[in-house]
Short mmCIF file of N, CA and C and ligand atoms in Angstrom, two decimals:
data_model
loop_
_atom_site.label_atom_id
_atom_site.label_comp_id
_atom_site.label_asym_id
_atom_site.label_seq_id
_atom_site.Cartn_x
_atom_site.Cartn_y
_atom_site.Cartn_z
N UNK A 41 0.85 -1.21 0.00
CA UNK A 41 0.00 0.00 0.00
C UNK A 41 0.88 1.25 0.00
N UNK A 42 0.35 2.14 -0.85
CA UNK A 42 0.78 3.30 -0.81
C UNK A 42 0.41 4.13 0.49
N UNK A 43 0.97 4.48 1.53
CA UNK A 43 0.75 5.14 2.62
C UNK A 43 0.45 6.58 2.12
N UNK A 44 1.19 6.80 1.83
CA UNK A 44 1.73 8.41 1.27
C UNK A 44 1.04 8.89 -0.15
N UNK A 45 0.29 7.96 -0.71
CA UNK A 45 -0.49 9.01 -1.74
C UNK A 45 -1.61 8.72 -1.27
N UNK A 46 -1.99 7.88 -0.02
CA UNK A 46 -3.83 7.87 0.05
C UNK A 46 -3.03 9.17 1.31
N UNK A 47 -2.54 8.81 2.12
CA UNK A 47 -2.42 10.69 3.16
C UNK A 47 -2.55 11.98 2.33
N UNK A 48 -2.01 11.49 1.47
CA UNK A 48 -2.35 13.10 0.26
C UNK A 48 -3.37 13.22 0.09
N UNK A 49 -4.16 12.66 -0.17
CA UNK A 49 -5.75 12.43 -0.56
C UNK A 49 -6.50 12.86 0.94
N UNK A 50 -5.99 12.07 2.05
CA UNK A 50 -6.59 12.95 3.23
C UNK A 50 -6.57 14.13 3.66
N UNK A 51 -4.73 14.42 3.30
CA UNK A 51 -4.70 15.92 3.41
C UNK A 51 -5.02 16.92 3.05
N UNK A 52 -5.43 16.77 1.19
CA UNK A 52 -6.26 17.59 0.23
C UNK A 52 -7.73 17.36 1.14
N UNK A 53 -8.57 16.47 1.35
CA UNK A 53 -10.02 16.55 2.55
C UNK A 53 -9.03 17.56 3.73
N UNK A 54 -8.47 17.93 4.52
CA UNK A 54 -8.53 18.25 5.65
C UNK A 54 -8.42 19.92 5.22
N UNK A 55 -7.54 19.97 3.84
CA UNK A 55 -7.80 21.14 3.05
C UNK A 55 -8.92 22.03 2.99
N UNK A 56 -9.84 21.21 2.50
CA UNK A 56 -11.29 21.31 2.37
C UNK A 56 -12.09 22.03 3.48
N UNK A 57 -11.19 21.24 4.65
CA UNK A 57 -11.96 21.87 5.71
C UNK A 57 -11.94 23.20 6.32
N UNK A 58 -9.99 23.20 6.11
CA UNK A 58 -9.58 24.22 6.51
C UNK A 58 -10.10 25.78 6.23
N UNK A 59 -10.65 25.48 4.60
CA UNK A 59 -11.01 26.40 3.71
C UNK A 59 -12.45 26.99 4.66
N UNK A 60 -13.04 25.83 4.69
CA UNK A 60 -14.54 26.04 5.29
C UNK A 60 -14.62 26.76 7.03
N UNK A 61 -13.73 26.96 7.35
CA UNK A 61 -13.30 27.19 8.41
C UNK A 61 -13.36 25.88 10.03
N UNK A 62 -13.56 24.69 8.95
CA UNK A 62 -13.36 23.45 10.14
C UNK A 62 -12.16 23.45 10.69
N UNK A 63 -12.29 22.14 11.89
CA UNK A 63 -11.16 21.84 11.97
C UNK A 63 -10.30 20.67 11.15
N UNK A 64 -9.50 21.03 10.55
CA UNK A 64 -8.97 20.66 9.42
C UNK A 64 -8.61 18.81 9.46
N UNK A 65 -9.11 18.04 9.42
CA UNK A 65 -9.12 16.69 9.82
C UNK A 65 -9.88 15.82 8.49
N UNK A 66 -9.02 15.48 7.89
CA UNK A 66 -9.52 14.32 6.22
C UNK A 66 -9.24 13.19 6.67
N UNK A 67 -9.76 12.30 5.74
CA UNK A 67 -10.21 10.87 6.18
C UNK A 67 -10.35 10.26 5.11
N UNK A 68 -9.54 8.81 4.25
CA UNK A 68 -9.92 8.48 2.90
C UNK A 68 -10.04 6.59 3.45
N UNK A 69 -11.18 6.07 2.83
CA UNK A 69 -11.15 4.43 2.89
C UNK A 69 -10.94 3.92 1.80
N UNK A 70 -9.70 3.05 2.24
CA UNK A 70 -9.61 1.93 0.87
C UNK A 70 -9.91 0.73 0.78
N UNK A 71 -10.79 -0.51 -0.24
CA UNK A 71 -10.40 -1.44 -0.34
C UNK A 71 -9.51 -1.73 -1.42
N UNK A 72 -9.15 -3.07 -1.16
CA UNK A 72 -8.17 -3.11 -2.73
C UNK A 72 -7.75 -2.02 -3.09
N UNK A 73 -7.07 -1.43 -2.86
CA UNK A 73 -6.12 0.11 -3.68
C UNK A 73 -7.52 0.98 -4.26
N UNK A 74 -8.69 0.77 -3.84
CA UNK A 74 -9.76 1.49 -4.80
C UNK A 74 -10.09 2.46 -3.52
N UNK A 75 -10.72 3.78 -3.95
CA UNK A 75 -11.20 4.64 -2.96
C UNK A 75 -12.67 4.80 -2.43
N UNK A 76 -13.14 4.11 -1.45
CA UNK A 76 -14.35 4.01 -1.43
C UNK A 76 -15.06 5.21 -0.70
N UNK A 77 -14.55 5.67 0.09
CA UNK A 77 -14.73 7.53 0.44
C UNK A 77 -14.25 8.15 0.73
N UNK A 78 -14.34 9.18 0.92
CA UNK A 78 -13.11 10.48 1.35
C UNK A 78 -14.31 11.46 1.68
N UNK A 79 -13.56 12.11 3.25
CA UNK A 79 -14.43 12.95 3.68
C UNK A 79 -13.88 14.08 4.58
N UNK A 80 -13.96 15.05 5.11
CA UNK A 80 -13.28 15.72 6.59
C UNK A 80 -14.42 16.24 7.12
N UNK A 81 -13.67 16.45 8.30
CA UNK A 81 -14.77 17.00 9.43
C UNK A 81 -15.36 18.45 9.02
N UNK A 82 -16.99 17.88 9.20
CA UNK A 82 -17.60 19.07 8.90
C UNK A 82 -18.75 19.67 10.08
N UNK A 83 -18.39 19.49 11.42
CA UNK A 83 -19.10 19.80 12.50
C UNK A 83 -19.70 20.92 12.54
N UNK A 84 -19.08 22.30 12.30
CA UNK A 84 -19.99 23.51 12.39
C UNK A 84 -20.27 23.53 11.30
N UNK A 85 -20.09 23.07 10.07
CA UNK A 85 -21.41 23.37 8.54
C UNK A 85 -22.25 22.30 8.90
N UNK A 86 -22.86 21.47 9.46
CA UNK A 86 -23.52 20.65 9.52
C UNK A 86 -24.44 20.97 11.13
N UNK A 87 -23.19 21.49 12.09
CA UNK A 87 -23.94 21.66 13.67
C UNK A 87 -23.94 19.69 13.72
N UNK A 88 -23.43 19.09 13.72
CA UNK A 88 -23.63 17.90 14.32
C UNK A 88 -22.39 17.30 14.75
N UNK A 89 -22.23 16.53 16.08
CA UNK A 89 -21.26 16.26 17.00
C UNK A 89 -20.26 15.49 16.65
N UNK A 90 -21.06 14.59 15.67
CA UNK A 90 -20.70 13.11 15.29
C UNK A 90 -20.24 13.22 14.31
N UNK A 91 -20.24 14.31 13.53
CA UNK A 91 -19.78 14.31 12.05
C UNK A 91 -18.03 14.45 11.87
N UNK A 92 -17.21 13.56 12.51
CA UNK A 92 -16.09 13.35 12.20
C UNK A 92 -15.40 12.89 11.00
N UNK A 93 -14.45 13.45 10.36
CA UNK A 93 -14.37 12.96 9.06
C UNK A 93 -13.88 11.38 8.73
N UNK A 94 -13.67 10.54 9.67
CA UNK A 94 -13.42 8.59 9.95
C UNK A 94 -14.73 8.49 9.78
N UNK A 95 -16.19 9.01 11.06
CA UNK A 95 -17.25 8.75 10.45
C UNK A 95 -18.28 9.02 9.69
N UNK A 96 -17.57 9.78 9.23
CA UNK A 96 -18.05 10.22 7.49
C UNK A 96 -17.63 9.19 6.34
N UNK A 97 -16.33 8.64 6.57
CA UNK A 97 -16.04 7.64 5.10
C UNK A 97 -16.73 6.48 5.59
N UNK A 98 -16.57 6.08 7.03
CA UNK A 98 -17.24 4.53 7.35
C UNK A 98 -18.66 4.74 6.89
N UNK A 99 -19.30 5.24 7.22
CA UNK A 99 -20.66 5.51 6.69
C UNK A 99 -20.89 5.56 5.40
N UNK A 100 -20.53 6.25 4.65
CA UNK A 100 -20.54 6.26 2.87
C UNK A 100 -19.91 4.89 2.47
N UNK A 101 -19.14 4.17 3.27
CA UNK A 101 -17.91 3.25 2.51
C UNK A 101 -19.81 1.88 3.02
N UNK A 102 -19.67 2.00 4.27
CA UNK A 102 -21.19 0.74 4.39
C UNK A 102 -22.05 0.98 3.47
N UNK A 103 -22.40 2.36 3.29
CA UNK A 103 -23.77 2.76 2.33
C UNK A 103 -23.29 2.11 0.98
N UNK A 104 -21.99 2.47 0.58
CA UNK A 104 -21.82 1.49 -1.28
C UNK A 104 -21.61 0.46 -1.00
N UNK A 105 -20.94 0.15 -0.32
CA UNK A 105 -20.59 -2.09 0.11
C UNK A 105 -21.98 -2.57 0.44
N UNK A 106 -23.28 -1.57 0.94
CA UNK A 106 -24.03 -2.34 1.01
C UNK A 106 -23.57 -3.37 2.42
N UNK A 107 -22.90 -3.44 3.16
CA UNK A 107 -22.14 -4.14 4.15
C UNK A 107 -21.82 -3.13 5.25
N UNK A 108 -22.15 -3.67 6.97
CA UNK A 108 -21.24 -3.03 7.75
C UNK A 108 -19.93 -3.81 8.34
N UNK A 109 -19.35 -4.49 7.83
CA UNK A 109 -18.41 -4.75 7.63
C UNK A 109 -17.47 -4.73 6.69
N UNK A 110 -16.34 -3.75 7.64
CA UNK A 110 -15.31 -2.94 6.72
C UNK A 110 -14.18 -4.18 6.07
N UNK A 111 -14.54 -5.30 6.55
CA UNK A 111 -13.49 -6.06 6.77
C UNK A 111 -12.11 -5.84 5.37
N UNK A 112 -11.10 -5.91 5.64
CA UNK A 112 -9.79 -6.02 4.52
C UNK A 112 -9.98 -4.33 3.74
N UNK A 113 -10.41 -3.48 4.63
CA UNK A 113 -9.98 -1.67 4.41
C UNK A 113 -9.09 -1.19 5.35
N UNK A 114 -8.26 -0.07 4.75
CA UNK A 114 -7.51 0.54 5.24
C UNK A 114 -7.86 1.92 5.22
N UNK A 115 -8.29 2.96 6.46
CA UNK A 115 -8.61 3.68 7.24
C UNK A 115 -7.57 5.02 7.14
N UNK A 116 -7.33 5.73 6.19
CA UNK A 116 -6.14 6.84 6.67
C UNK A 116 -6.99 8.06 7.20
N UNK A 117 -6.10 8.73 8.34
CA UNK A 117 -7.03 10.01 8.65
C UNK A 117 -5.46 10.81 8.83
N UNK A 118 -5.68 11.68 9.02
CA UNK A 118 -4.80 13.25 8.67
C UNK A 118 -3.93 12.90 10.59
N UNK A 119 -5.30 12.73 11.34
CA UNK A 119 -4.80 12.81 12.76
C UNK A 119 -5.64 11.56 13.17
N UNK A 120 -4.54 11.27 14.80
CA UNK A 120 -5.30 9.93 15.17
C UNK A 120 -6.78 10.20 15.68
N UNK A 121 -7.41 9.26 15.58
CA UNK A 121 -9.00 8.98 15.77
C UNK A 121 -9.07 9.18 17.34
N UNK A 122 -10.38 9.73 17.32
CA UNK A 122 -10.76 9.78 19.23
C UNK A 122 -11.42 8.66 19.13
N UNK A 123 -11.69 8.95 20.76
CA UNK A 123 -12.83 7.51 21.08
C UNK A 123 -13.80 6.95 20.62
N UNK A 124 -14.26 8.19 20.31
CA UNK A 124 -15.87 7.77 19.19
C UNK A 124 -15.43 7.09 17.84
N UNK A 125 -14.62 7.60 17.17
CA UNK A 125 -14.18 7.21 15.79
C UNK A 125 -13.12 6.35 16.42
N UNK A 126 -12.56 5.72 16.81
CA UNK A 126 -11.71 4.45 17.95
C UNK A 126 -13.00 3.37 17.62
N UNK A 127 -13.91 3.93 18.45
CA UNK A 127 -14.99 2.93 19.06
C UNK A 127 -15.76 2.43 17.29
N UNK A 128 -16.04 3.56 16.19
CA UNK A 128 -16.83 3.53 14.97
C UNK A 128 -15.98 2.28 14.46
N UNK A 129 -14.54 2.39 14.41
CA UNK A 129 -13.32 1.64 13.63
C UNK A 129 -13.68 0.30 14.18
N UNK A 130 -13.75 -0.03 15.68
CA UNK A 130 -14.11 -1.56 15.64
C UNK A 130 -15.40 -2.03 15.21
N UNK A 131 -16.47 -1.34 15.64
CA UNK A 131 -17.61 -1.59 15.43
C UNK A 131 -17.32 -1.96 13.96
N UNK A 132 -16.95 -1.57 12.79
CA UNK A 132 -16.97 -1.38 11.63
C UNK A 132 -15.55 -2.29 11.27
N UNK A 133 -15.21 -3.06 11.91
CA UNK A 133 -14.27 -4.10 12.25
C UNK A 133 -13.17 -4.03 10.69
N UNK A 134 -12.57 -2.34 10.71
CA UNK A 134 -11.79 -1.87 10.01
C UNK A 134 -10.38 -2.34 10.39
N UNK A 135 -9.59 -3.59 9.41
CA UNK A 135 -8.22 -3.55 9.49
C UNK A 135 -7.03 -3.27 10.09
N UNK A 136 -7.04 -1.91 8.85
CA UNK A 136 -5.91 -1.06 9.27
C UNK A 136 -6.34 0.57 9.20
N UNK A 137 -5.63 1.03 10.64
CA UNK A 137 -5.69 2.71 10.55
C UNK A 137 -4.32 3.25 10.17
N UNK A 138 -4.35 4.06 9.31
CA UNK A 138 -3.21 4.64 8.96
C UNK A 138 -3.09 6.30 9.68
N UNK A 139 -2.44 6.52 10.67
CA UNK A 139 -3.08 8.71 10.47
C UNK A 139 -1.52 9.17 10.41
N UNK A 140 -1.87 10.39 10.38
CA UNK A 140 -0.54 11.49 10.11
C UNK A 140 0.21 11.57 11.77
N UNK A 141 -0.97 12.65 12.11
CA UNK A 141 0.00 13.04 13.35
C UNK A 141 -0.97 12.75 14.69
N UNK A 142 -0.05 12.25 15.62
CA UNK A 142 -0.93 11.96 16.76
C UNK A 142 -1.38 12.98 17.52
N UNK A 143 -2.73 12.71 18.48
CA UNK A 143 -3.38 13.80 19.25
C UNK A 143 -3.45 13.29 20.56
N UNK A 144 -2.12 13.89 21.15
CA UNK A 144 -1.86 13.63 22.92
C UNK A 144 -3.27 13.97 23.49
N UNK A 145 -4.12 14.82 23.54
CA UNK A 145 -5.16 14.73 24.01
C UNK A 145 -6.17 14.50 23.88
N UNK A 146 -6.75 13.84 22.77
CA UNK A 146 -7.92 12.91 22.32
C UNK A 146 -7.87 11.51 21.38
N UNK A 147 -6.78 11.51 21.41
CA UNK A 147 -6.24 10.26 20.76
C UNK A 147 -6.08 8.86 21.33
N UNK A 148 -7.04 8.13 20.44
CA UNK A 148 -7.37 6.56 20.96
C UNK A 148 -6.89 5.78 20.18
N UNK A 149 -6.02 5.85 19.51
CA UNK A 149 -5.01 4.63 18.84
C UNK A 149 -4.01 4.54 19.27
N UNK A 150 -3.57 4.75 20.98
CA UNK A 150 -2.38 4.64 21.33
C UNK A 150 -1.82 5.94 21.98
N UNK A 151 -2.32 6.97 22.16
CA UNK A 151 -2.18 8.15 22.89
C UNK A 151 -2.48 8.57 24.23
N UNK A 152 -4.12 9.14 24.27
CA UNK A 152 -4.43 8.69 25.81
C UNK A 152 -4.99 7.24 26.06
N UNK A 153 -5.61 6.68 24.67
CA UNK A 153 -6.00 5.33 25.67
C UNK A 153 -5.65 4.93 24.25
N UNK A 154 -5.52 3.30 23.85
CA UNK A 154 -5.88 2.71 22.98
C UNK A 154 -7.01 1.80 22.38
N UNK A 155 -7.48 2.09 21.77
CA UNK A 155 -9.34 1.51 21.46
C UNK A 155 -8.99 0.62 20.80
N UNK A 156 -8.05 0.98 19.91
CA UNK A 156 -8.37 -0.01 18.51
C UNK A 156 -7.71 -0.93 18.13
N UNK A 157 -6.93 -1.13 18.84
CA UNK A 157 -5.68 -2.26 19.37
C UNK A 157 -5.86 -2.81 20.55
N UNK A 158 -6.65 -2.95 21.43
CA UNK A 158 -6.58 -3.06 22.79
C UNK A 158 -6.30 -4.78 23.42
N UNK A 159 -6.50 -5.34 22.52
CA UNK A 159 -6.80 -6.81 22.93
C UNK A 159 -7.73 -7.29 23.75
N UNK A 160 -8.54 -6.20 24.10
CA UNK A 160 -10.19 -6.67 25.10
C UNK A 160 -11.21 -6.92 24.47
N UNK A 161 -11.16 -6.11 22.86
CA UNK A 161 -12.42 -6.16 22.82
C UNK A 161 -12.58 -7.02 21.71
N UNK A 162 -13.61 -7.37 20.70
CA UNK A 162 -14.05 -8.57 19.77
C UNK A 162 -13.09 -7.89 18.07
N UNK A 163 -12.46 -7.17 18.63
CA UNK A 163 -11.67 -6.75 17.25
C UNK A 163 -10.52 -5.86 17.50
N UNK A 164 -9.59 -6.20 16.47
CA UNK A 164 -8.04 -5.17 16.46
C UNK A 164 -7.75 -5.07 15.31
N UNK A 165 -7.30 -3.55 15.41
CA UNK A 165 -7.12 -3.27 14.16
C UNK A 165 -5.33 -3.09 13.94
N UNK A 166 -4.80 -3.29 12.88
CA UNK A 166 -3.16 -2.91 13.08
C UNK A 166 -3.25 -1.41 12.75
N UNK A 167 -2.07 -0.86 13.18
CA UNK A 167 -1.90 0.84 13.48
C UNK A 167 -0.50 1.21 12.72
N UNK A 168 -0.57 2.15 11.75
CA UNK A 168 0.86 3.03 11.46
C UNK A 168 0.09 4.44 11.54
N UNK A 169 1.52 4.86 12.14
CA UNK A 169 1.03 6.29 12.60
C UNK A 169 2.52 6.92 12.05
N UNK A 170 2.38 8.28 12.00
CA UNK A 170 3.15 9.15 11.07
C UNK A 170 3.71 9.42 10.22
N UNK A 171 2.46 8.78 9.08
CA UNK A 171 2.45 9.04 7.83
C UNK A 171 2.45 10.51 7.29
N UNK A 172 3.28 11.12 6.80
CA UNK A 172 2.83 12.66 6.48
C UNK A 172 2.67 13.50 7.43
N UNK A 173 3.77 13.03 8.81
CA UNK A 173 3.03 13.84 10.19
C UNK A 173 2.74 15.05 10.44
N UNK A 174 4.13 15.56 9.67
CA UNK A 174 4.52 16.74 9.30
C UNK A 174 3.40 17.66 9.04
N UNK A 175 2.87 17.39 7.10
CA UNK A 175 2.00 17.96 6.75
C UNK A 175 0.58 18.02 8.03
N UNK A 176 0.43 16.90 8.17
CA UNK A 176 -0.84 16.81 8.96
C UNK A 176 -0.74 17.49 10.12
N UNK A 177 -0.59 17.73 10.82
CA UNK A 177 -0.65 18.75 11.59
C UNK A 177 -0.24 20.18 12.01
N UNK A 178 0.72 20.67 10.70
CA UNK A 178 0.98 21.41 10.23
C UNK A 178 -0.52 22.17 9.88
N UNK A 179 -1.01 21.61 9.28
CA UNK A 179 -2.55 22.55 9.12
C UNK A 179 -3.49 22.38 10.14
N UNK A 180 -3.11 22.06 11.15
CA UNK A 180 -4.02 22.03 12.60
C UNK A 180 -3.34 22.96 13.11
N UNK A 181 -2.20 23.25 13.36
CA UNK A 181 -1.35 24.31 13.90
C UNK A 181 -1.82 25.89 13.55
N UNK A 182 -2.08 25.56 11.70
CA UNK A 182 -2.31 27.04 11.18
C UNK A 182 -3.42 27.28 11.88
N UNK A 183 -4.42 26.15 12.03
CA UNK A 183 -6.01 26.21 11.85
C UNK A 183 -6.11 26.99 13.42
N UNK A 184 -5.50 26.61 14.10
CA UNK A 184 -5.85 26.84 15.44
C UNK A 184 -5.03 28.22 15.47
N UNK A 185 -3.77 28.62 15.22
CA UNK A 185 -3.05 29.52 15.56
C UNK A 185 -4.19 31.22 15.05
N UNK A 186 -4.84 30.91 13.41
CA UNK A 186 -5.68 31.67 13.00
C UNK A 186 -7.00 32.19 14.25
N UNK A 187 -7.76 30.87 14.67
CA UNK A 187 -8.57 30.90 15.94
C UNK A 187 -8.11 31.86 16.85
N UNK A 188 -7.30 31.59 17.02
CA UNK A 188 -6.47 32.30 18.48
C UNK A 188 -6.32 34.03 17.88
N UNK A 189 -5.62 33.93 16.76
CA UNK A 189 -5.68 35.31 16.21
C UNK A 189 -6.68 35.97 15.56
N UNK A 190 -7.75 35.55 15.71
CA UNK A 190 -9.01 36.36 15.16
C UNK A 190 -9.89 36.50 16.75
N UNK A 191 -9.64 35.84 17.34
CA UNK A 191 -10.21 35.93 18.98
C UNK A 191 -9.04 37.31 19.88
N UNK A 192 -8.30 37.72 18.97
CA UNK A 192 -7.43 39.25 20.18
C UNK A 192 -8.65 39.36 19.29
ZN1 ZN B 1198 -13.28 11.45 15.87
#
C-alpha cells in the first residue's frame, strides 16, 4: 500500500476543511487500492457532534458495500481517531488505521488510551502512525493559531 499518496488524498479533505473554516481533519477508505470515500470533518457546517471525518467515510464506505463490515480496508485520517471514531473503527471491524499526526489529548489509537488495538475487545485493528506527520498537523497548527488570532 501506498501510505503516502492515500495521506495526500486525506490531506487535500482536511484542506477542504480548513477552507470552510473546520477543523482541518480528512479521512480516505480503501479497499483493494480502490477509494471508497473520502471525507473531513464538517461539525460547524452541519452543527452535528458526530460528524467526524473517519465517520463520514465509514458511513458512505457501508452505504456502497451495502455491508457493515469494513473487513480487509484501510482507514487513513490526517490525525489519530478519538474515542468515538476508535470505538466507529471496531464496530466497523476496520483492518488497518493509517493517520498522520498523533493527538496527545484525544487520541485513541495509542495516545491517551488505545481503542483499537486493545486486545479486550471482539476486534483489532493494526496501526501506522506518522504518515505525512509533518503535513498533517501542520494545518491544525495554522487552523488553530488563525482561531487564536481572530479571537485578540
Ligand atoms: Zn473522531
Amino acid at each position: 500500500m501506498d501510505h503516502k499518496f492515500y495521506m495526500s488524498l486525506a490531506i487535500e479533505e482536511a484542506q477542504k476543511a480548513y477552507n470552510k473554516g473546520e477543523v482541518p481533519i480528512g479521512a480516505v477508505l480503501v479497499v483493494d487500492g480502490q477509494i471508497i470515500s473520502r471525507a473531513h470533518n464538517n461539525r460547524e457546517e452541519s452543527q452535528q457532534a458526530l460528524n467526524h471525518a473517519e465517520i463520514l467515510v465509514i458511513k458512505e464506505a457501508c452505504e456502497k458495500m451495502g455491508f457493515w463490515r469494513l473487513d480487509n480496508t484501510y482507514l487513513y485520517s490526517t490525525i489519530e481517531p478519538c474515542m468515538m471514531c476508535s470505538g466507529a473503527i471496531v464496530q466497523a471491524r476496520i483492518e488497518n488505521v493509517i493517520f498522520g499526526a498523533r493527538d496527545p489529548k484525544n487520541g485513541c489509537c495509542g495516545s491517551k488510551m488505545n481503542i483499537v488495538a486493545s486486545g479486550i475487545f471482539n476486534h483489532d485493528a493494526n496501526i501506522v502512525s506518522g504518515i505525512m506527520e509533518e503535513e498533517c498537523s501542520k494545518i491544525m497548527k495554522k487552523f488553530f493559531k488563525k482561531l487564536r488570532d481572530s479571537k485578540r
